[in-house]
Tab-separated table of C-alpha atoms in Angstrom:
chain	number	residue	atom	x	y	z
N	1	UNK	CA	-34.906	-25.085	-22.502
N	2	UNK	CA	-33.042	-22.095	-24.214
N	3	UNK	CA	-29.183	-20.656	-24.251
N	4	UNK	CA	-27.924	-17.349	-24.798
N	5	UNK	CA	-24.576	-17.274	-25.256
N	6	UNK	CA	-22.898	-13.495	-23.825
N	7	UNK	CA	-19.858	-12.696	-25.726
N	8	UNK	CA	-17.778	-10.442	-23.502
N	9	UNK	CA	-13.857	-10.723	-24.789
N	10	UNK	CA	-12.105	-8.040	-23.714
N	11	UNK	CA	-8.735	-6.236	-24.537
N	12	UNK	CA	-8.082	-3.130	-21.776
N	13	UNK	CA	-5.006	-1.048	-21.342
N	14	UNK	CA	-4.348	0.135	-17.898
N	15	UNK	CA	-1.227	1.725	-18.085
N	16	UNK	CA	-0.830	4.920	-16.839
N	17	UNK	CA	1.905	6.589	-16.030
N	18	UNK	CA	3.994	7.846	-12.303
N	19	UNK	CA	5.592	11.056	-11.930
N	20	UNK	CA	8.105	11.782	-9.470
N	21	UNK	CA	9.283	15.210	-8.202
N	22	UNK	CA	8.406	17.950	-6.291
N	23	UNK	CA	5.401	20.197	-6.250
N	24	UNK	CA	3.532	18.630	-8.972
N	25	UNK	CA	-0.138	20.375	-8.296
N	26	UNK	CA	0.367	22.346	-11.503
N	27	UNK	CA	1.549	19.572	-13.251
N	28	UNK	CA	-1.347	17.868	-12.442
N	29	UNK	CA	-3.656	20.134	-13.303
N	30	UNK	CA	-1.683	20.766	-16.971
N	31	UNK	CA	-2.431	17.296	-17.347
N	32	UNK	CA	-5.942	17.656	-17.022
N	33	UNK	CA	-6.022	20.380	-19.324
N	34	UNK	CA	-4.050	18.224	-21.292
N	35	UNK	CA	-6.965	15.693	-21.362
N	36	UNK	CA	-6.043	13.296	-18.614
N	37	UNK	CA	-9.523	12.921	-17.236
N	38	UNK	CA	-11.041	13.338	-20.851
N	39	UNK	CA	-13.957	15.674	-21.237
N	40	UNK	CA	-14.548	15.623	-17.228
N	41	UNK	CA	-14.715	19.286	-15.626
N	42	UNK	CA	-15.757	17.975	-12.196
N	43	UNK	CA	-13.659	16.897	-9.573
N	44	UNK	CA	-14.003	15.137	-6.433
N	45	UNK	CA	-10.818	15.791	-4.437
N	46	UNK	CA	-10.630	13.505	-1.387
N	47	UNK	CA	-8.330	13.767	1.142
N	48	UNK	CA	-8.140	13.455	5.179
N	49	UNK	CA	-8.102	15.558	7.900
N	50	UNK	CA	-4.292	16.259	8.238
N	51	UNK	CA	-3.568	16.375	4.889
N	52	UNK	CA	-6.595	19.032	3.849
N	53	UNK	CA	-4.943	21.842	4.729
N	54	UNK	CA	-1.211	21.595	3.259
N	55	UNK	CA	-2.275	19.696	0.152
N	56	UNK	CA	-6.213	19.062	-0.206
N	57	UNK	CA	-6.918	22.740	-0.255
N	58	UNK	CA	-4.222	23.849	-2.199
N	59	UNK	CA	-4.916	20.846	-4.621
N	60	UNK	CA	-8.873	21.986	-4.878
N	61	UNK	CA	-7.540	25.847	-5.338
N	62	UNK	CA	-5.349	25.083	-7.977
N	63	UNK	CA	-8.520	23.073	-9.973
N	64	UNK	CA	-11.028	25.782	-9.766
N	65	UNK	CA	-8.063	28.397	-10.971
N	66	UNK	CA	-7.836	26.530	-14.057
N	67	UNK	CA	-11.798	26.210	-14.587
N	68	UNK	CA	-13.098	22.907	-13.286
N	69	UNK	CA	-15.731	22.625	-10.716
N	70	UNK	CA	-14.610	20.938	-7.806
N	71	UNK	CA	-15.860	19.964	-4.054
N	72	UNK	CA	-13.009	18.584	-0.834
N	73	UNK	CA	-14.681	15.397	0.768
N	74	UNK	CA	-12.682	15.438	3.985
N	75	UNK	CA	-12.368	12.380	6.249
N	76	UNK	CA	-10.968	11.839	9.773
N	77	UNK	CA	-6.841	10.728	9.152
N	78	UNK	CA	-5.803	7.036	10.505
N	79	UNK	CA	-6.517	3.388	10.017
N	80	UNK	CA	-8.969	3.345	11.521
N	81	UNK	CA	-11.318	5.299	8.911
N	82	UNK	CA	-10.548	3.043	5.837
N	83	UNK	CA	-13.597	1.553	6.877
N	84	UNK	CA	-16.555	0.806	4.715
N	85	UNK	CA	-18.878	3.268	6.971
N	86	UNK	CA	-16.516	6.145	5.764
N	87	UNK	CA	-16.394	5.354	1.796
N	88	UNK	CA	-20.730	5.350	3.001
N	89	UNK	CA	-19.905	8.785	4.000
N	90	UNK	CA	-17.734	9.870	1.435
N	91	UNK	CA	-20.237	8.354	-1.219
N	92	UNK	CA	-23.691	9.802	0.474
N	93	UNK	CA	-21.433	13.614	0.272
N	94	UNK	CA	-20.563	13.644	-3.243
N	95	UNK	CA	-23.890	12.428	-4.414
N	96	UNK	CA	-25.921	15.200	-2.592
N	97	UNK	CA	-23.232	17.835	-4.068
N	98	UNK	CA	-24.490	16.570	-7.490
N	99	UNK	CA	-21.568	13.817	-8.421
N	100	UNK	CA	-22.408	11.312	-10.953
N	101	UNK	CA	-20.719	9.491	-13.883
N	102	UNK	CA	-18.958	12.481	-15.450
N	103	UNK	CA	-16.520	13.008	-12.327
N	104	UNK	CA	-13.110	12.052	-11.636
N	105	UNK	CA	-11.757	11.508	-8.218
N	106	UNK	CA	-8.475	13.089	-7.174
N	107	UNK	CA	-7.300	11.154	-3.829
N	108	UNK	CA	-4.637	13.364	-1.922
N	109	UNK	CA	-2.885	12.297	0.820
N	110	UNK	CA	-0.956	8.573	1.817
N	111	UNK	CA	-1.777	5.365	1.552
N	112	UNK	CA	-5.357	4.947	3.431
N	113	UNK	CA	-6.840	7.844	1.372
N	114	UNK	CA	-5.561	5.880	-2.104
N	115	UNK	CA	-7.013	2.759	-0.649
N	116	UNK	CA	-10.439	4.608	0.375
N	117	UNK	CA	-10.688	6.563	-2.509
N	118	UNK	CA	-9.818	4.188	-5.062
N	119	UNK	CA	-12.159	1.897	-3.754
N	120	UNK	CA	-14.923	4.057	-4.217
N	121	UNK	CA	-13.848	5.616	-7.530
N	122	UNK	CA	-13.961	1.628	-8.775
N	123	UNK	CA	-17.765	1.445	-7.335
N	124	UNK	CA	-18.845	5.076	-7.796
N	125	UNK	CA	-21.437	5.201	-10.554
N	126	UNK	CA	-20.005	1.427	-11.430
N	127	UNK	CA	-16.675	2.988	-11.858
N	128	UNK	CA	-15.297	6.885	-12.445
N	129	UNK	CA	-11.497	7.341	-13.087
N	130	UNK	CA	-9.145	8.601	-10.345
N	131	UNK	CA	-5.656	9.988	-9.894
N	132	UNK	CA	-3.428	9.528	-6.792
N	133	UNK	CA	-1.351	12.298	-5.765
N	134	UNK	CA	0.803	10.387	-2.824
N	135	UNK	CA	1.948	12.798	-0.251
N	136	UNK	CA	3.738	10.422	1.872
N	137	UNK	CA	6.970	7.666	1.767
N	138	UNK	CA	4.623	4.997	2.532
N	139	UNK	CA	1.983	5.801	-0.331
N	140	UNK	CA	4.767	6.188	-2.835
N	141	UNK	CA	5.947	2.629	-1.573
N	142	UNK	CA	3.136	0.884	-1.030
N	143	UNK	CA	-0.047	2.766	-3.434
N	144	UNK	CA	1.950	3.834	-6.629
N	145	UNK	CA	1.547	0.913	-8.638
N	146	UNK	CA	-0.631	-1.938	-8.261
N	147	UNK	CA	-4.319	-0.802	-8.407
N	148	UNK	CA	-5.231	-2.326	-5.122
N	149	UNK	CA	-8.111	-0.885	-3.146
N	150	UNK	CA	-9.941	-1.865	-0.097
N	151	UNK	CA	-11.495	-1.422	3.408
N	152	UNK	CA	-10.562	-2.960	6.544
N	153	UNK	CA	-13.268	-4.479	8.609
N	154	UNK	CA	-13.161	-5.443	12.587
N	155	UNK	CA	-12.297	-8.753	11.174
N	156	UNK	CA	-9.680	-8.602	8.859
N	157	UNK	CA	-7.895	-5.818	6.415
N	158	UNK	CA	-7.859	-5.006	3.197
N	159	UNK	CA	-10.545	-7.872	2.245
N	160	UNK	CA	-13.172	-5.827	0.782
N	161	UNK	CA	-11.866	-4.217	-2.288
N	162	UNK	CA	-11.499	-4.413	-5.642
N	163	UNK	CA	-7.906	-3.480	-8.225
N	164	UNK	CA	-8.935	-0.541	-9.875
N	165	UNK	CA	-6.165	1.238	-11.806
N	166	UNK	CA	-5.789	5.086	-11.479
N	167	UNK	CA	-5.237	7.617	-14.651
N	168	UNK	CA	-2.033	8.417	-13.192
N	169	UNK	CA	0.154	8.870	-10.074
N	170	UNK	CA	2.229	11.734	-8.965
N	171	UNK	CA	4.593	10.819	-6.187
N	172	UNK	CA	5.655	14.322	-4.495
N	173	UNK	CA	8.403	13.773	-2.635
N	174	UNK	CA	8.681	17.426	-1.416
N	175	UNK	CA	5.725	16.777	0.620
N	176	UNK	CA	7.770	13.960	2.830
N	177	UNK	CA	9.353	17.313	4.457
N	178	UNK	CA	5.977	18.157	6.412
N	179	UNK	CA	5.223	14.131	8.137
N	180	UNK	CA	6.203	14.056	11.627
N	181	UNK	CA	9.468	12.134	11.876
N	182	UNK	CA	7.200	8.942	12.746
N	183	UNK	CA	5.859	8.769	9.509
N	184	UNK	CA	8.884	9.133	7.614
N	185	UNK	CA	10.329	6.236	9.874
N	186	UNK	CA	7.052	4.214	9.277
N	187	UNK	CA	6.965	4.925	5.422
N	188	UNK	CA	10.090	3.638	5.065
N	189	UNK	CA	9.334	-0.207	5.905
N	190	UNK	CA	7.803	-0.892	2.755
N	191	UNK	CA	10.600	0.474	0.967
N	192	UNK	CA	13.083	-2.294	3.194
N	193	UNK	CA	10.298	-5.015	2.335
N	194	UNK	CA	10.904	-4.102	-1.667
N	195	UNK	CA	14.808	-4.138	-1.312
N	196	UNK	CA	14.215	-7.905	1.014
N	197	UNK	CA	12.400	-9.300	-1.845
N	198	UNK	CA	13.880	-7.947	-5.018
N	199	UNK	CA	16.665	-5.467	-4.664
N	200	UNK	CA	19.676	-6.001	-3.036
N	201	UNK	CA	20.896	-3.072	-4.347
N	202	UNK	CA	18.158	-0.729	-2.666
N	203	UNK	CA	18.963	-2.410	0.282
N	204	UNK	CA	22.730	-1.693	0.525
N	205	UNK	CA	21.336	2.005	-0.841
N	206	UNK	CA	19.409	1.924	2.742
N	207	UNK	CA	21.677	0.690	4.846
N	208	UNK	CA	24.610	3.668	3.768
N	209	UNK	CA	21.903	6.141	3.037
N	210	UNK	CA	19.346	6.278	5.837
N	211	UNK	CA	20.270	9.758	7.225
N	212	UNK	CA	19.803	11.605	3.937
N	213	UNK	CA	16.629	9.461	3.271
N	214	UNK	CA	14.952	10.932	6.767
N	215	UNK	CA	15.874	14.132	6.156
N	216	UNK	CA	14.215	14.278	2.814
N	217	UNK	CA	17.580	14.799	0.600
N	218	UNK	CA	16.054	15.145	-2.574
N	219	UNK	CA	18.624	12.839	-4.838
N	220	UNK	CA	18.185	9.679	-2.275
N	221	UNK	CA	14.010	10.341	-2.249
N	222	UNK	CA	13.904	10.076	-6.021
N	223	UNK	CA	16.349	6.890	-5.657
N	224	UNK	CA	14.571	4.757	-3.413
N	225	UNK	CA	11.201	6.234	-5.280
N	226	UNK	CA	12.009	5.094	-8.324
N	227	UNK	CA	13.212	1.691	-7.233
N	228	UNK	CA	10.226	1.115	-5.092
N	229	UNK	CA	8.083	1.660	-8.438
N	230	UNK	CA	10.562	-0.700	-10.550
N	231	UNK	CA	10.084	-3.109	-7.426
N	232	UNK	CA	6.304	-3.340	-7.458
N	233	UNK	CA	6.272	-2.892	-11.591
N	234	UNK	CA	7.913	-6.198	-12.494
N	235	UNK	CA	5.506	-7.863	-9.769
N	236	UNK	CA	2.526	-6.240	-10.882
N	237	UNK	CA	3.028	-6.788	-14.810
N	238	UNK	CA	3.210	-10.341	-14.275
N	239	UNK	CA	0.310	-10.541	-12.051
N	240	UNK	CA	-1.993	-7.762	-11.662
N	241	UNK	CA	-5.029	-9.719	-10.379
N	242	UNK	CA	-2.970	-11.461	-7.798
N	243	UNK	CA	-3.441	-15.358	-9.043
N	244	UNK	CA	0.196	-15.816	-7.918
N	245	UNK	CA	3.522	-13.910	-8.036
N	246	UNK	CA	1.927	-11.158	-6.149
N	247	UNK	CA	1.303	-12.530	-3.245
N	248	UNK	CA	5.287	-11.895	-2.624
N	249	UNK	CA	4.653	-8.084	-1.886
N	250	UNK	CA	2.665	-9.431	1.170
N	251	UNK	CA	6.202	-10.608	2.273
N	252	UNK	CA	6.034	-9.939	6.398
N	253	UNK	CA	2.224	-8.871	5.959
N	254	UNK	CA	0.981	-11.837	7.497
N	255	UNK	CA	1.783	-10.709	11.267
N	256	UNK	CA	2.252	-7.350	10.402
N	257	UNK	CA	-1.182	-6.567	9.267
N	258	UNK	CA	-2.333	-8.514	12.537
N	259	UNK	CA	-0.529	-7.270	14.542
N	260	UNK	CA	-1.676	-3.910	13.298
N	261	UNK	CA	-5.011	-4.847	14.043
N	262	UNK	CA	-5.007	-6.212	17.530
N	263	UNK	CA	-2.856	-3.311	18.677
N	264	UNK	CA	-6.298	-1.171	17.624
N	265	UNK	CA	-3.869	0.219	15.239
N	266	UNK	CA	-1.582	2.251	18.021
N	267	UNK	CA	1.102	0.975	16.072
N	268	UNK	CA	1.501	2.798	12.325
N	269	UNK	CA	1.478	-0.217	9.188
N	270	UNK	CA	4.871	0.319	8.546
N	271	UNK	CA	5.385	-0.413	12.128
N	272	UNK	CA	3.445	-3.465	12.574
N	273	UNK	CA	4.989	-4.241	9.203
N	274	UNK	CA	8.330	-4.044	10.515
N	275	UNK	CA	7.637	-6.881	13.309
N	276	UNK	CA	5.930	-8.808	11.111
N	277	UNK	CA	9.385	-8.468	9.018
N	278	UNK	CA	11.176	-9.073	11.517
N	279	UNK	CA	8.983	-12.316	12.529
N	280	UNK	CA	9.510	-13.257	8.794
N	281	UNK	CA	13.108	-12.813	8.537
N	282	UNK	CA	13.576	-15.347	12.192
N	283	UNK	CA	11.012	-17.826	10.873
N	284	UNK	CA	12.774	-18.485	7.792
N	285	UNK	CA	16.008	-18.139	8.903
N	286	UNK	CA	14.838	-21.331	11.366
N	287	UNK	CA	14.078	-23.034	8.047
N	288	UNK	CA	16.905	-21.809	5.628
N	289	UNK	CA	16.108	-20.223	3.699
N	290	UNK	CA	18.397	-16.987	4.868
N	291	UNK	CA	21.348	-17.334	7.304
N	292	UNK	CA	21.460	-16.375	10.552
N	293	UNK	CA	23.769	-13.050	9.342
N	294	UNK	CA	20.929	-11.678	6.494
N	295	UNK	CA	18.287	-11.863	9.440
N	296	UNK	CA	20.870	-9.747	11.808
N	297	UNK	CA	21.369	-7.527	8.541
N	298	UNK	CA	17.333	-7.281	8.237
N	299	UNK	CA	16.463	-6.869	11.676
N	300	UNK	CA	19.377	-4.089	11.959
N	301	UNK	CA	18.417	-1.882	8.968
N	302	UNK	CA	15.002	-1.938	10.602
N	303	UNK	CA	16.316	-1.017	13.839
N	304	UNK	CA	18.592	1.627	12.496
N	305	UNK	CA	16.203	3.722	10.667
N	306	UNK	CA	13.911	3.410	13.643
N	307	UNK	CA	11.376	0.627	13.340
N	308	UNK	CA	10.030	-1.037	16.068
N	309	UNK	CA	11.279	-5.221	15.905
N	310	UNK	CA	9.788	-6.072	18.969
N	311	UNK	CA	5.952	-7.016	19.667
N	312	UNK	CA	4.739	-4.691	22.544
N	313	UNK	CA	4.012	-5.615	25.495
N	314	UNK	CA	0.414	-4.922	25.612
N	315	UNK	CA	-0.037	-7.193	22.913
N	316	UNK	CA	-2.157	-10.669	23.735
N	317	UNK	CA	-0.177	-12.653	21.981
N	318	UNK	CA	-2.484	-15.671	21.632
N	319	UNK	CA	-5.331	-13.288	20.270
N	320	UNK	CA	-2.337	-12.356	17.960
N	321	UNK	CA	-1.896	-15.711	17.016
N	322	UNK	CA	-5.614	-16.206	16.474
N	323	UNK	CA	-5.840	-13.184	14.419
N	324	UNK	CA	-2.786	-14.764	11.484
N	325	UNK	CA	-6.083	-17.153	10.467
N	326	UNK	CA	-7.895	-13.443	8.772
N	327	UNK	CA	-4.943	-13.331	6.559
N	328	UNK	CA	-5.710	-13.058	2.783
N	329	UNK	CA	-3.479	-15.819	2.000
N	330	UNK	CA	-5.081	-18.486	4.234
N	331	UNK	CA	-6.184	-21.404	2.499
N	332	UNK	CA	-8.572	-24.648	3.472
N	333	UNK	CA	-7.833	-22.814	7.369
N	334	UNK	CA	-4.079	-23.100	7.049
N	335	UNK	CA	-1.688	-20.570	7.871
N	336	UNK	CA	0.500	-19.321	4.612
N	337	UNK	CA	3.753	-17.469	4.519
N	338	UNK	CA	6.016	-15.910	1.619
N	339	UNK	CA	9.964	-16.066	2.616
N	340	UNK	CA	12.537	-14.296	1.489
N	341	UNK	CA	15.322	-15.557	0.125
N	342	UNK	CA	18.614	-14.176	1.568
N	343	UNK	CA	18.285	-10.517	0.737
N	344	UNK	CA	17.063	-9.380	-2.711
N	345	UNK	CA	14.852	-12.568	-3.669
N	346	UNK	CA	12.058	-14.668	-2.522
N	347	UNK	CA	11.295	-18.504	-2.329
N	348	UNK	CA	9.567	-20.531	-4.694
N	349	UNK	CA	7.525	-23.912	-3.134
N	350	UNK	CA	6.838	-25.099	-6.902
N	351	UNK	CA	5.762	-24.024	-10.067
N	352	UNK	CA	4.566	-20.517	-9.313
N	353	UNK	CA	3.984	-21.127	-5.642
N	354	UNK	CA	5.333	-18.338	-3.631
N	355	UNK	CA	3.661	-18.766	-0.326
N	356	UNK	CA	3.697	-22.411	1.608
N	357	UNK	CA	1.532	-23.884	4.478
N	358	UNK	CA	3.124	-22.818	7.983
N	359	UNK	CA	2.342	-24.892	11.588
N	360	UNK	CA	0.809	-22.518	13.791
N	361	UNK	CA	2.952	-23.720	16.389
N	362	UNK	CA	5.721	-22.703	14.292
N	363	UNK	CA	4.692	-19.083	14.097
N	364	UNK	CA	3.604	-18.815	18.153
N	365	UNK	CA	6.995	-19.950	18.901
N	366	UNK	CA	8.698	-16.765	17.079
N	367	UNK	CA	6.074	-14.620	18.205
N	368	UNK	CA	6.518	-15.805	22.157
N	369	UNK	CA	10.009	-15.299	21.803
N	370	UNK	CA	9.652	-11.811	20.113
């Protein structure tokens, strides 16, 4: 009997950097000429349906003017195609139009095409670099930092994936102007969950600046942009492979991404987010750990700006109940939940335990009364 021992130390720097402004497609592309995707002079641009025309197009245009070869991989918009059968799709596409190793993948559009696309950039010829241009509130919250990629499947969300950092991100806030007004309301829950955890500050921000926020004033975009990014930062330093910390950023994730999925995703993320907040915010405030006035405060912001805090009533709420148990955080089959603390903090169950074990009769009884 023989052993070969594989030596495989590694030291890798990630960082990249995440611009913030408006119409940055020709700052983009003088980045590339500025050697941001290295030697690469082909470029996969993908992007869904409602986005290809304002920004996919213009973002392929504005590649081939400057010299590279580029192709638009176009996908149906909505939840429901971050789905491995469409990253199949999107794969099969750029390989018959000659992709291989020497690409780079530009993802345009919110946060299921930086999901999708990451994802496949990170298994595309074993990995080919990408950049995110977020066109939406809820992909400058929620897919600016981080690195996390994934599919949803009938089961569960976000479960098959991989973190896969992009070359850079550029966060183009004048392109919040042309979402339907449902889109800006649903992009901003993320941005409440950041201020719940971490920022008491952006919260307070929210609550007195709401109106200029949904109608796109530039000054209070950049603000809450900039703190969502300092938000998710100081998580994502300290844990970018999710061991621990990071499970906080799934605060209010736990119902809200089921009850995403059991409403066949009628209801927008930031939506189902914002009950599963809201389910957060009454749970803990049963146990504690916020008083009964910082859960009135929560569910009020939510309210204000125009999330939904009530589960729908053509919701099965038992097959709601059943579907907590796909959660990521799940562990030996029991039900885990991160807490905030008051407003602008979290809970800690022990050393570096930010999630703890919650009775699934606790949970039903919220989500009966909800």
């Amino acid at each position: 009997m023989s052993r070969f021992h594989v030596e495989l130390k590694k030291v890798v720097d990630d960082s990249y950097d995440v611009q913030i402004g408006n119409d940055l497609i020709d700052v983009m592309v003088e980045d590339i000429k500025q050697g941001l995707a290295g030697s690469r002079k082909k470029f996969a641009v993908i992007t869904d349906s409602n986005v290809e025309p304002l920004y996919g197009e213009p973002v392929l245009q504005a590649i081939k003017k400057a010299g590279y070869q580029g192709d638009l991989f176009v996908f149906p918009a909505g939840e429901k195609s971050k789905v491995r059968k469409t990253k199949e799709m999107l794969e099969d596409a750029m390989l018959a139009k000659g992709y291989r190793r020497d690409c780079c993948v530009i993802a345009v559009g919110g946060g299921v095409v930086t999901d999708l696309a990451g994802f496949l950039a990170g298994t595309f010829g074993r990995g080919v670099p990408f950049i995110n241009f977020a066109t939406t509130l809820l992909a400058a919250a929620d897919a600016s930092i981080g690195g996390k990629t994934a599919v949803d499947t009938d089961l569960a969300t976000n479960l098959i994936g991989l973190i896969y950092q992009p070359l850079k991100v550029y966060v183009d806030i004048g392109a919040w102007k042309t979402l339907p007004q449902r889109h800006l309301v649903n992009g901003l829950a993320e941005t409440v969950k950041h201020a719940c955890l971490a920022d008491r500050e952006l919260f307070a921000y929210l609550e007195s600046h709401k109106e200029e926020i949904l109608a796109c004033n530039p000054e209070a975009c950049s603000f809450i942009s900039e703190r969502n990014c300092a938000v998710k930062y100081e998580v994502v330093m300290k844990d970018e492979k999710e061991k621990n910390l990071r499970e906080i950023l799934n605060l209010g994730h736990t119902v809200g991404r089921a009850i995403e999925t059991v409403s066949e995703y009628k209801l927008l993320h930031g939506e189902a987010l914002s009950i599963g907040m809201t389910a957060q915010v009454k749970l803990g405030c049963q146990c504690g750990y916020l008083t009964e006035a910082e859960c009135d405060r929560v569910i009020a912001l939510q309210k204000d700006i125009g999330l939904p805090v009530e589960i729908p009533s053509y919701i099965d709420r038992e097959a709601l109940v059943k579907k907590l148990y796909t959660d990521k955080k799940v562990r030996d089959g029991k039900l885990r939940f991160v807490f905030q603390k008051g407003i602008g903090d979290v809970m800690t169950f022990g050393d570096e335990v930010y999630a703890r074990p919650v009775a699934e009769d606790e949970i039903r009884d919220v989500l009966m009364n909800m």
